[in-house]
Coordinates of C-alpha atoms and ligand atoms in Angstrom, one line a residue:
X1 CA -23.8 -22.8 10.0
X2 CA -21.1 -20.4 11.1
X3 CA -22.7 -16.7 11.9
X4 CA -21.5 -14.2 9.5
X5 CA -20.5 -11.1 10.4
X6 CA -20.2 -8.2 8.5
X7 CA -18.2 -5.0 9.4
X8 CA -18.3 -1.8 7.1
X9 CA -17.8 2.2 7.9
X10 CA -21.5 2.5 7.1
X11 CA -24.8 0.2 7.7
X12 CA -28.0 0.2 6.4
X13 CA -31.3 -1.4 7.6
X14 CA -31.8 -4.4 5.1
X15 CA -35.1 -4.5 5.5
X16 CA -35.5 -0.7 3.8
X17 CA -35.4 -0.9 0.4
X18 CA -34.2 2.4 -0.3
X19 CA -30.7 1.3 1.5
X20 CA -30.1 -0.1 -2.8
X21 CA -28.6 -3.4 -3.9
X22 CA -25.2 -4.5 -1.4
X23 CA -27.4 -3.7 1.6
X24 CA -30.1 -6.0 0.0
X25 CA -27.6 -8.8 -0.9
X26 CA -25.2 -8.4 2.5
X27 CA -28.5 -8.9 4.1
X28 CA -29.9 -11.8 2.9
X29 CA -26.7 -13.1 3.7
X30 CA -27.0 -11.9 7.0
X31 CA -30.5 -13.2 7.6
X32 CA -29.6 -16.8 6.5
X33 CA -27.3 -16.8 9.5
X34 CA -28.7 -14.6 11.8
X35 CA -25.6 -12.7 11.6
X36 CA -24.4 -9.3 13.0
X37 CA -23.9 -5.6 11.0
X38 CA -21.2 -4.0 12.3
X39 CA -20.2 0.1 11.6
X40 CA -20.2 3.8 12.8
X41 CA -23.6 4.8 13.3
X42 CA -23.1 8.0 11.3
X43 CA -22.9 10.3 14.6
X44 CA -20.4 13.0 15.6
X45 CA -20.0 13.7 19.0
X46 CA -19.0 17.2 19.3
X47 CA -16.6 17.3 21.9
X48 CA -16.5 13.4 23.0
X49 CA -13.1 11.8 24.0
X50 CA -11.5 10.8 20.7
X51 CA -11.2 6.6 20.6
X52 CA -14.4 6.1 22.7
X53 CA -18.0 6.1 21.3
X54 CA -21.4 4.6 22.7
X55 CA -21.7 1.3 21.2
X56 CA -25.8 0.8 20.3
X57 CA -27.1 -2.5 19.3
X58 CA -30.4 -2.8 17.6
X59 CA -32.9 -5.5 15.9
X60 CA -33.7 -5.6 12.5
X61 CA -35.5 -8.9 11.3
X62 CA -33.0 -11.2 12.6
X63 CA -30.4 -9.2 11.7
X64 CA -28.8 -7.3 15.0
X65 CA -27.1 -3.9 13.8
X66 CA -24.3 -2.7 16.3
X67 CA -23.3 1.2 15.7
X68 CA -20.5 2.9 17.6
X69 CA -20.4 6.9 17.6
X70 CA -17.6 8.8 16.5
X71 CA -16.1 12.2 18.5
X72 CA -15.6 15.0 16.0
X73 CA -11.7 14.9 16.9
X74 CA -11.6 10.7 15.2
X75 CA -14.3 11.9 12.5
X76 CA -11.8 14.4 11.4
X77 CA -9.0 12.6 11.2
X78 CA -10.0 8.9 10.7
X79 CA -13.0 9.8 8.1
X80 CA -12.6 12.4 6.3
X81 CA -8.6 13.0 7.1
X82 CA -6.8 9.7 6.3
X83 CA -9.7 7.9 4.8
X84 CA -10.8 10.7 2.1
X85 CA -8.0 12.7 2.2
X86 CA -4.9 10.1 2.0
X87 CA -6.5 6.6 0.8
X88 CA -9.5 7.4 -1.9
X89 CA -7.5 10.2 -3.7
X90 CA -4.1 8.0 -3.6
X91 CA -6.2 4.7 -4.5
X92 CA -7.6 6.3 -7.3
X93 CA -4.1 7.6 -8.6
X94 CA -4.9 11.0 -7.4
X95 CA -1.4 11.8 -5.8
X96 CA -1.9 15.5 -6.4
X97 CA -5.4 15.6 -4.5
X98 CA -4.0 13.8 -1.2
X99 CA -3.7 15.5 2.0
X100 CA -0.2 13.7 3.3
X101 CA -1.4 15.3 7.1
X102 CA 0.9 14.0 9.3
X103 CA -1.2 13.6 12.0
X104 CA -4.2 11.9 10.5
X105 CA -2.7 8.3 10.9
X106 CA -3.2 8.4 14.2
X107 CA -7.2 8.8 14.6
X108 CA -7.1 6.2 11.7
X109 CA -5.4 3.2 14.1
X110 CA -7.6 5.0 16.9
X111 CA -10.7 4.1 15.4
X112 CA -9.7 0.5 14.3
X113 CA -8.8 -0.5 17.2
X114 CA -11.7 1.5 19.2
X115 CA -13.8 -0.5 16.8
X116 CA -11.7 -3.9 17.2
X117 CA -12.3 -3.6 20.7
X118 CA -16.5 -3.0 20.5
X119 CA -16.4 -5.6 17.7
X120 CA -14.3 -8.6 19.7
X121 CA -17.0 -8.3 22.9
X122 CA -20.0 -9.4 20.5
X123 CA -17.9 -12.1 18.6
X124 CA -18.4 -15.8 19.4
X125 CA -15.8 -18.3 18.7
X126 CA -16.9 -19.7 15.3
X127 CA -18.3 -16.4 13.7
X128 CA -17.5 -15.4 9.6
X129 CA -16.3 -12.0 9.7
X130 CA -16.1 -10.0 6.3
X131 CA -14.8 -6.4 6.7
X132 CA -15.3 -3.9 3.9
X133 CA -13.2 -1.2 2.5
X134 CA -10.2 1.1 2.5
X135 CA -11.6 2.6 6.2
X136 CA -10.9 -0.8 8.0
X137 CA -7.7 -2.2 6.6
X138 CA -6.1 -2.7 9.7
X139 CA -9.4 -4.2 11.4
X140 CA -8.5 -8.3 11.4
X141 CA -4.6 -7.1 12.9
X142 CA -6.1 -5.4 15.1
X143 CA -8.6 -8.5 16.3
X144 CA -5.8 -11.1 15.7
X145 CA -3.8 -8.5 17.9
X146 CA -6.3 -9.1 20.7
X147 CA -6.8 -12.8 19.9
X148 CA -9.4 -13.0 17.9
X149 CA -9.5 -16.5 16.0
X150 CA -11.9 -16.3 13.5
X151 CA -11.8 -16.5 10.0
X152 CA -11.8 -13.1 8.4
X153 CA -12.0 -11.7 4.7
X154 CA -11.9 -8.4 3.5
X155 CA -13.4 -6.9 0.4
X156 CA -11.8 -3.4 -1.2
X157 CA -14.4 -1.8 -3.0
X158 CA -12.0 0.9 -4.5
X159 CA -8.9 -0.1 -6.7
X160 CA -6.0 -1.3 -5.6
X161 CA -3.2 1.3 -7.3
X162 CA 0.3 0.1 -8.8
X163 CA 3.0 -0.6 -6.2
X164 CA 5.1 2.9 -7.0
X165 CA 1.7 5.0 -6.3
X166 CA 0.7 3.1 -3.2
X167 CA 4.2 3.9 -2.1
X168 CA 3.0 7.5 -2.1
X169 CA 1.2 6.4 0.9
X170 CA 3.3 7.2 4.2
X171 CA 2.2 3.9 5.7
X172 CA 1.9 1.5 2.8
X173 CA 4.0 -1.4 4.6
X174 CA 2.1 -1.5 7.1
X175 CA -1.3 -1.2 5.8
X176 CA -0.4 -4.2 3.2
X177 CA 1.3 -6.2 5.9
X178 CA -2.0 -5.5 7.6
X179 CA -3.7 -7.2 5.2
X180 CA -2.0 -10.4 5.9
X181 CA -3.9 -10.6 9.2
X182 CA -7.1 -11.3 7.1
X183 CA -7.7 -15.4 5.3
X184 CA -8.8 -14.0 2.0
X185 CA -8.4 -10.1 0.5
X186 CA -10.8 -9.6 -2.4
X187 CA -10.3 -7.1 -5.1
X188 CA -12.9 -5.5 -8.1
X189 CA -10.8 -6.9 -11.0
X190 CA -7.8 -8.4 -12.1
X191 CA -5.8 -5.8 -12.4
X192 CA -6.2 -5.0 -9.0
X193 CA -5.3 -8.2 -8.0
X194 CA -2.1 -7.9 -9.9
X195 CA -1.1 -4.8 -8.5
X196 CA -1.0 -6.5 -4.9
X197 CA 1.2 -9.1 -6.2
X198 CA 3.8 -7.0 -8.3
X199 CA 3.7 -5.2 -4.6
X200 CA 4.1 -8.0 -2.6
X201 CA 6.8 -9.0 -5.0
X202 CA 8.9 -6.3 -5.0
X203 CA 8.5 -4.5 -1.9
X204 CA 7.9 -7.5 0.8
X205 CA 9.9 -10.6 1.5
X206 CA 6.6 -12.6 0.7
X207 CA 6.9 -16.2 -1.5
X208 CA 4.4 -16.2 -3.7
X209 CA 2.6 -19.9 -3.6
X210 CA 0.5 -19.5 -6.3
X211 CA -1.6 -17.6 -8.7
X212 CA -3.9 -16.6 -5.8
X213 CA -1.6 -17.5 -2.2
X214 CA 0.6 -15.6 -0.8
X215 CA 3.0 -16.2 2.6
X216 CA 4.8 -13.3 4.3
X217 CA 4.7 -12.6 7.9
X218 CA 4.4 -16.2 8.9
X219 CA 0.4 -16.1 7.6
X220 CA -0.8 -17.8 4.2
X221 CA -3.2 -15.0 2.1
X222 CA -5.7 -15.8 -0.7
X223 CA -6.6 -13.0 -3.1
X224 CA -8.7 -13.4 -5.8
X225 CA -10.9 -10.7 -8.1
X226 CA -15.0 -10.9 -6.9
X227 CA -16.1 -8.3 -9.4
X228 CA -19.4 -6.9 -7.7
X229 CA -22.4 -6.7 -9.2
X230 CA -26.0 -5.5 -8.5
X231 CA -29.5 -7.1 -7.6
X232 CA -31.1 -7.1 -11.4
X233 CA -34.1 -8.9 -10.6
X234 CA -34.8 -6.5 -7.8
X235 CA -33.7 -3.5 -9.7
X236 CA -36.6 -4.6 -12.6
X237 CA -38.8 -4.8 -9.7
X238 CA -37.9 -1.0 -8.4
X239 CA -38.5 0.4 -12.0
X240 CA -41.8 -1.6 -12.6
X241 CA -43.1 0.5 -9.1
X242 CA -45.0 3.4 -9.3
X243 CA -42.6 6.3 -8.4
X244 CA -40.1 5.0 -11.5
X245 CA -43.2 4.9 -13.9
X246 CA -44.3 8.1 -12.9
X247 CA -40.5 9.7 -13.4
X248 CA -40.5 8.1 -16.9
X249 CA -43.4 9.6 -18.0
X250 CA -42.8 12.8 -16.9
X251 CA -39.1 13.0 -18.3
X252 CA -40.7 11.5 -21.6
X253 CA -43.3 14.2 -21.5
X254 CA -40.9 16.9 -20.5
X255 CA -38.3 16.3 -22.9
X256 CA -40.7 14.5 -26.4
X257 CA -38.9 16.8 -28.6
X258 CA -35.1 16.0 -27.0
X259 CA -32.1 13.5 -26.8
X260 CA -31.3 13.0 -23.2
X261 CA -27.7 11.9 -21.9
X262 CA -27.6 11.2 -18.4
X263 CA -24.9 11.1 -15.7
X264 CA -25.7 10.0 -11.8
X265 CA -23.4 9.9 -8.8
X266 CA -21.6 11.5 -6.5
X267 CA -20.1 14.5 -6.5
X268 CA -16.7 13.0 -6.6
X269 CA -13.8 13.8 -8.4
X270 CA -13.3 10.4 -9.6
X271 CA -16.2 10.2 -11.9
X272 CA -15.0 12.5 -14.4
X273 CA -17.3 15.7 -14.3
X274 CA -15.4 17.7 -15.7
X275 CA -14.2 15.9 -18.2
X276 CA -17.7 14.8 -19.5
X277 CA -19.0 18.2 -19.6
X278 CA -16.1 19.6 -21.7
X279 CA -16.8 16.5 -24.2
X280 CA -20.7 17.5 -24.1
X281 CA -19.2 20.9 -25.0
X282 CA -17.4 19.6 -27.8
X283 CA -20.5 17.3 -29.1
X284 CA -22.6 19.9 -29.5
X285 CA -19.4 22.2 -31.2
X286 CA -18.6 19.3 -33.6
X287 CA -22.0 17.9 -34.4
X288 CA -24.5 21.2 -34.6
X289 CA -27.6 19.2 -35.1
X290 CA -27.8 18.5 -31.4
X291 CA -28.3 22.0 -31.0
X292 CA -31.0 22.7 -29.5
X293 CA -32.0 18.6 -29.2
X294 CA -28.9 17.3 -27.0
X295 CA -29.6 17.8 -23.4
X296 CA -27.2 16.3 -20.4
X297 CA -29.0 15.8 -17.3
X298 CA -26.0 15.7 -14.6
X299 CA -27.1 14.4 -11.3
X300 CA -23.8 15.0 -8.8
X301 CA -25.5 14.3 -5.3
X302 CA -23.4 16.1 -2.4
X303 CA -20.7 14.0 -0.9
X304 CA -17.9 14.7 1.7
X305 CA -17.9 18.4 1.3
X306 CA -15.5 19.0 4.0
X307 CA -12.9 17.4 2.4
X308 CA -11.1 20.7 0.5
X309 CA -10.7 18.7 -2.9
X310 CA -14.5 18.4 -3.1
X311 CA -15.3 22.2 -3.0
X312 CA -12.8 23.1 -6.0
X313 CA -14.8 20.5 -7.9
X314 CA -18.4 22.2 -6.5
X315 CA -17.3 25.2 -7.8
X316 CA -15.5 24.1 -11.7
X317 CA -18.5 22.3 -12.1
X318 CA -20.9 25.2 -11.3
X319 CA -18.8 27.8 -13.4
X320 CA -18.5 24.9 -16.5
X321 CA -22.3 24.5 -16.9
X322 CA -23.0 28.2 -16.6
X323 CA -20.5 28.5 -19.4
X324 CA -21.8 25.8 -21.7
X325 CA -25.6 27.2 -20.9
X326 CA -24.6 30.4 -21.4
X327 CA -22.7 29.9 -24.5
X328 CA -25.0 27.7 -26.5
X329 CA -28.6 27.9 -24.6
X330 CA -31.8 28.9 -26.4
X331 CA -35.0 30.6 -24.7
X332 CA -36.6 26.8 -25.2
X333 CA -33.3 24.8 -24.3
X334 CA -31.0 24.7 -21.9
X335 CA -28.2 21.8 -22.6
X336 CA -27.2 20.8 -19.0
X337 CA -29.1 20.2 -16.4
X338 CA -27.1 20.2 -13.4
X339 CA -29.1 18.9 -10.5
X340 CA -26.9 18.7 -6.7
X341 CA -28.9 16.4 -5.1
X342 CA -29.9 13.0 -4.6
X343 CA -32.7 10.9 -6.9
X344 CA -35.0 8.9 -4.7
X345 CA -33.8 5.3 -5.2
X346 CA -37.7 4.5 -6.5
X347 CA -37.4 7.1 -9.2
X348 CA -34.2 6.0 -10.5
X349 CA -34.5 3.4 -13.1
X350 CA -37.5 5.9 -14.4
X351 CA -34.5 8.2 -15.3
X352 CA -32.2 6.2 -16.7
X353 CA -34.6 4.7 -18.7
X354 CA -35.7 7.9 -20.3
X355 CA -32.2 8.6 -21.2
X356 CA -31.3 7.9 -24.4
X357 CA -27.1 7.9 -23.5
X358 CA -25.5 7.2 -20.3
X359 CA -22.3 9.0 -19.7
X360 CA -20.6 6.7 -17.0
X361 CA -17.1 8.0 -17.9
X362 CA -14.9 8.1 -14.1
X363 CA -11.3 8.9 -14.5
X364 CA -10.4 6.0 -12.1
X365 CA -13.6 3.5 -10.9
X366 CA -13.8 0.3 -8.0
X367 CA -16.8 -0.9 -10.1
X368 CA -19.2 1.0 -10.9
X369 CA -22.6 0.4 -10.1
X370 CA -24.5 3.1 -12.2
X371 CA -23.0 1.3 -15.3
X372 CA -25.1 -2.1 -14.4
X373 CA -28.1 -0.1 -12.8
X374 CA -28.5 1.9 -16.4
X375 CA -28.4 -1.5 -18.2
X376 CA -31.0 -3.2 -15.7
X377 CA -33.8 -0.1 -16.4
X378 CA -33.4 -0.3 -20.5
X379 CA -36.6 -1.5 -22.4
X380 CA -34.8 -4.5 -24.5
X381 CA -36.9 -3.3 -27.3
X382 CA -35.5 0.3 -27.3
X383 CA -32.5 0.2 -24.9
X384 CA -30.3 3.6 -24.7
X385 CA -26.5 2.7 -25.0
X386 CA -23.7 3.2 -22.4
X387 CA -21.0 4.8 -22.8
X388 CA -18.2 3.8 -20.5
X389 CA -15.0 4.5 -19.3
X390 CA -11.9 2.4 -19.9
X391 CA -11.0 3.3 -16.4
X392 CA -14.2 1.8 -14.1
X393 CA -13.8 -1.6 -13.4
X394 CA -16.6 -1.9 -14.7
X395 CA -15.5 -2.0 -18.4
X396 CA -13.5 -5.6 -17.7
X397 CA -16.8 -6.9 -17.3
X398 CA -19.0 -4.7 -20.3
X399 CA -17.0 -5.4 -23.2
X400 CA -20.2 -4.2 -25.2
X401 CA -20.8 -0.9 -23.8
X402 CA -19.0 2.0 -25.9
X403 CA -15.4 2.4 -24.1
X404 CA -13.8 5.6 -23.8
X405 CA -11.0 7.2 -22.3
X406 CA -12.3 10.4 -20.2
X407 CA -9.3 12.3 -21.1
X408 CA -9.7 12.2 -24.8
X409 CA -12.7 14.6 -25.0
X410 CA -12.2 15.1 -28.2
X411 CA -13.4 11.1 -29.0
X412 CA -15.4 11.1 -26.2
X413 CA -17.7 13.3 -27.9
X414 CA -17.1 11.2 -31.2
X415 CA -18.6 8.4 -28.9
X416 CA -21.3 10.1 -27.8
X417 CA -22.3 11.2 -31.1
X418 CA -22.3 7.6 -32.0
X419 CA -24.4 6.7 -29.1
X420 CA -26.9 9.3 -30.2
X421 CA -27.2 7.8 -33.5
X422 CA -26.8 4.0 -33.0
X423 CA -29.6 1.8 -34.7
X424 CA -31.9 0.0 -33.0
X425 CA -30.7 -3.3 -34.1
X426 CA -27.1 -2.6 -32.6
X427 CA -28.4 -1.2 -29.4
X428 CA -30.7 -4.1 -29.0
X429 CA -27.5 -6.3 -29.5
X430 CA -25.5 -4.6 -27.3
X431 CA -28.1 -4.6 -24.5
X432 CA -28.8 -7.7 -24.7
X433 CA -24.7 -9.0 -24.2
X434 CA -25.0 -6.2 -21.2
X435 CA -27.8 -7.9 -19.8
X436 CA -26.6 -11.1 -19.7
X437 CA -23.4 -10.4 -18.3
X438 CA -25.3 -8.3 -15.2
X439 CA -27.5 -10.8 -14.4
X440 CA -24.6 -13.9 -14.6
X441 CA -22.6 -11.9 -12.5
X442 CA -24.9 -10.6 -10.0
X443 CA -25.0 -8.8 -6.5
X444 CA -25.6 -12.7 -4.9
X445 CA -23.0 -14.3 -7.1
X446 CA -20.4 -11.9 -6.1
X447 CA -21.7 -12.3 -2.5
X448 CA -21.7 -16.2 -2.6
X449 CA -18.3 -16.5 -4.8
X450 CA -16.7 -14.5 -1.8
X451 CA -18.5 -16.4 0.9
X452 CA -17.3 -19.5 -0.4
X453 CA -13.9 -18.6 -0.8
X454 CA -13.4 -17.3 2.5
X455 CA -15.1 -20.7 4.0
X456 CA -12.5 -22.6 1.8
X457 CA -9.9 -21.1 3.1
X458 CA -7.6 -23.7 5.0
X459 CA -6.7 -22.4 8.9
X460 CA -4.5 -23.4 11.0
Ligands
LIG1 P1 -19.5 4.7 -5.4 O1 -18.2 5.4 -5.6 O2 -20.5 5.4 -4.5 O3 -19.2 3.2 -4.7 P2 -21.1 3.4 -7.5 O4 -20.6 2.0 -7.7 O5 -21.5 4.0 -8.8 O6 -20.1 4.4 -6.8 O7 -22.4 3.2 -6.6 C1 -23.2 4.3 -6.3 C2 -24.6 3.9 -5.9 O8 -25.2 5.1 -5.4 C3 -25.4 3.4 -7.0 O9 -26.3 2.4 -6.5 C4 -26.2 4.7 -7.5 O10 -27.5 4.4 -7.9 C5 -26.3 5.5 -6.2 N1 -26.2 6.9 -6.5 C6 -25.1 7.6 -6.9 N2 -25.4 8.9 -7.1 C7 -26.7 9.0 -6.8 C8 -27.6 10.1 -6.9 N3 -27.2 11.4 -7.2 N4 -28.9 9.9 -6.5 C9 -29.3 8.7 -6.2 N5 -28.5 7.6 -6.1 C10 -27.2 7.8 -6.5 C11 -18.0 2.5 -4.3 C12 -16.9 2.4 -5.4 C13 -17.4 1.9 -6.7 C14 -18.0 0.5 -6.4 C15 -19.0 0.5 -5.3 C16 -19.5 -0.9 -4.9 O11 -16.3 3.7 -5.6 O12 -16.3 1.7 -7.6 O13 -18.7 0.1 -7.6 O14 -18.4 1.1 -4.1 O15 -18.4 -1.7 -4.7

């Protein structure tokens, strides 16, 4: 069996559980073939020489982790400049949050190829190598570019925009032709998948062979949709542990007299915050009798804060759930609970399980893990009902989660008041369709449905 490689901007230990579900999954892969994880170790060198960085190699299990440093000078403008400041906003049809700096590109390329150079003297000949995300698009050009043979597939875990937006992108051709270096490129959903081909139609000389094949630059590429998914079975295992049962009691206790609606991520402007609160604004304007019951527990843990878009959102954030407390709080109720921090991975299916709404409602979405996470932690015979945007990939997948455009806060809150009040029967229905659907399409069937694609994939 071939080893597989895996190659990602981060890495976790898979033998720590509290790394969460694709570091499980990309593990066990990993372990089956005594592969290699491959990444930036998460450190800046202040003042190092930008394009170099210590390579470390260390043994987990039989799993060997290889971590390269970054200098501050290719953190900047690799990281947080062209990867969060030009690719996520633009990706996620953000045009007006990207930072088109001129000069980012370069560190970008920089670190590829600094990390296509580390990566090619640990390959052997017959290795499986499966890159991940928008930071390492160029990666397999930049291995072919030094010889590399292998078979390589690459995984976007954000969408993939419409041609005209990813136009907006300086160097769109040649991050797409970059993507013909790779044997298979998957995508979240369909309509990702369709984007690259209405791209490769119109703006490349590319003849497309099929539904899923694609020839341009004298290389044949496969893309398909692998819709990820989470570990459910191990999920149910994290919420039947002690920390989880311990945060669902004391949620349960804290809040006996109160509806609970919950959001978790990160602090990105992606998810929607804003909008969400404005339509919690609205439920409780609309539909008094949640005053006073109705309480939002927002958890927004920090994320890339030096990245200027993310402080504007900090601060609307802070100044809208002053407002709404302000406005409609009691001495004995307080209707958002805005919490700027991480929940210990242990603890969370406790609080999603005491919730009696979700609120997973991003303007623009990959995926969306929390979605499948909520589901996993319900109690089938009282399950709280998810309310979902249109907009997360997510919802191609959850056809019986409540869908909802962000935007429209005015039905939003309709929605939620629905949620609130849905009978049991319905919500046991609903859960149960939700269920199903996570745990057929699962964290190892998107992991082995990739796998096997890429190992199908006829080379030259
Ligand atoms: P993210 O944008 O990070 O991932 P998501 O899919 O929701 O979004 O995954 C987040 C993970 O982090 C979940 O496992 C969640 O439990 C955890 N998490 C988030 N906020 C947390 C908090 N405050 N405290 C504790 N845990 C928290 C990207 C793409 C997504 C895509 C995934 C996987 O943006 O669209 O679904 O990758 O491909």
């Amino acid at each position: 069996m071939s080893r597989l490689v895996v190659v990602s901007n981060r890495i976790a230990d898979p033998r720590k559980t509290a790394s969460g579900g694709l570091a499980v999954a990309l593990g066990q892969a990993l372990e089956a073939t005594g592969g290699l994880w491959f990444g930036w170790s998460g450190k800046v060198v202040e003042g190092g020489t930008p394009g170099e960085g210590e390579l470390r190699l260390q043994n987990a299990g039989k799993v060997q982790l290889a971590t390269v440093d970054l200098s501050k000078e290719d953190h900047d403008s690799y990281y947080l400049g062209y990867s969060n400041g030009v690719l996520w906003p633009v990706f996620h049809y953000r045009l007006d949050l990207a930072d088109f700096d001129a000069g980012y590109i370069g560190g970008y390329r920089r670190v590829n190829q600094m990390f296509a150079h580390k990566l090619k003297a640990l390959l052997k000949p017959d290795d499986i190598i499966w890159v991940h995300d928008y930071h390492m698009i160029p990666l397999a050009a930049e291995l072919r570019a030094m010889g590399c043979k292998q078979r390589m597939g690459f995984f976007l875990h954000i969408p993939l925009p419409p041609p005209l937006m990813l136009a907006a992108v300086p160097e769109h051709d040649w991050l797409m032709r970059s993507l013909f270096a790779y044997d298979l490129v998957g995508f979240q959903s369909e309509a990702d998948v369709n984007h690259f081909a209405r791209y490769v139609g119109t703006e490349t000389s590319a003849d497309i062979l099929g539904e899923h094949e694609f020839r341009a630059f004298g290389k044949t590429l496969q893309v398909q949709s692998f819709p990820i998914g989470i570990d459910v079975d191990e999920f149910i295992e994290v919420g039947k542990g002690r920390e989880s049962q311990e945060m669902y009691e004391q949620m349960r206790s804290e809040y006996s007299r109160r509806r609970l609606l919950l959001g978790v991520e990160r602090l990105d402007y992606s998810k929607g915050l804003p909008q969400r609160l404005k339509a919690f604004r609205q439920l409780l304007q609309a539909y008094p009798e949640n005053m006073g019951s109705a309480t939002l527990i927002q958890i927004a843990s920090p994320s890339r804060e030096s990245v200027d878009a993310y402080g504007a959102l900090l601060q609307e954030l802070e100044s809208l759930c002053g407002a709404i407390n302000g406005n409609f709080g009691e001495l004995d109720w307080m209707p958002v609970r805005y919490i700027h921090r991480n929940v210990a991975r242990k603890r969370l299916p406790g609080l999603y399980r005491a919730a009696s709404v979700a609120l997973v409602t991003p303007l623009r979405d990959g995926m969306n893990l929390v979605a499948k996470e909520f589901v996993a932690a319900q109690d089938p015979d009282d399950p709280g009902v998810l309310v979902l945007s249109r907009f997360a990939g997510a919802a191609a997948q959850m056809r019986d989660a409540l869908l909802v455009n962000p935007y429209d806060t005015t039905r939003t809150a309709e929605t939620m008041q629905r949620a609130l009040q849905m009978p049991l029967e319905e919500r046991q229905r609903r859960h149960k369709a939700l269920l199903e659907g996570i745990r057929k399409e699962d964290v190892h069937w998107w992991r082995q449905r990739f796998l096997a694609a890429l190992a199908a994939v006829p080379t030259a």
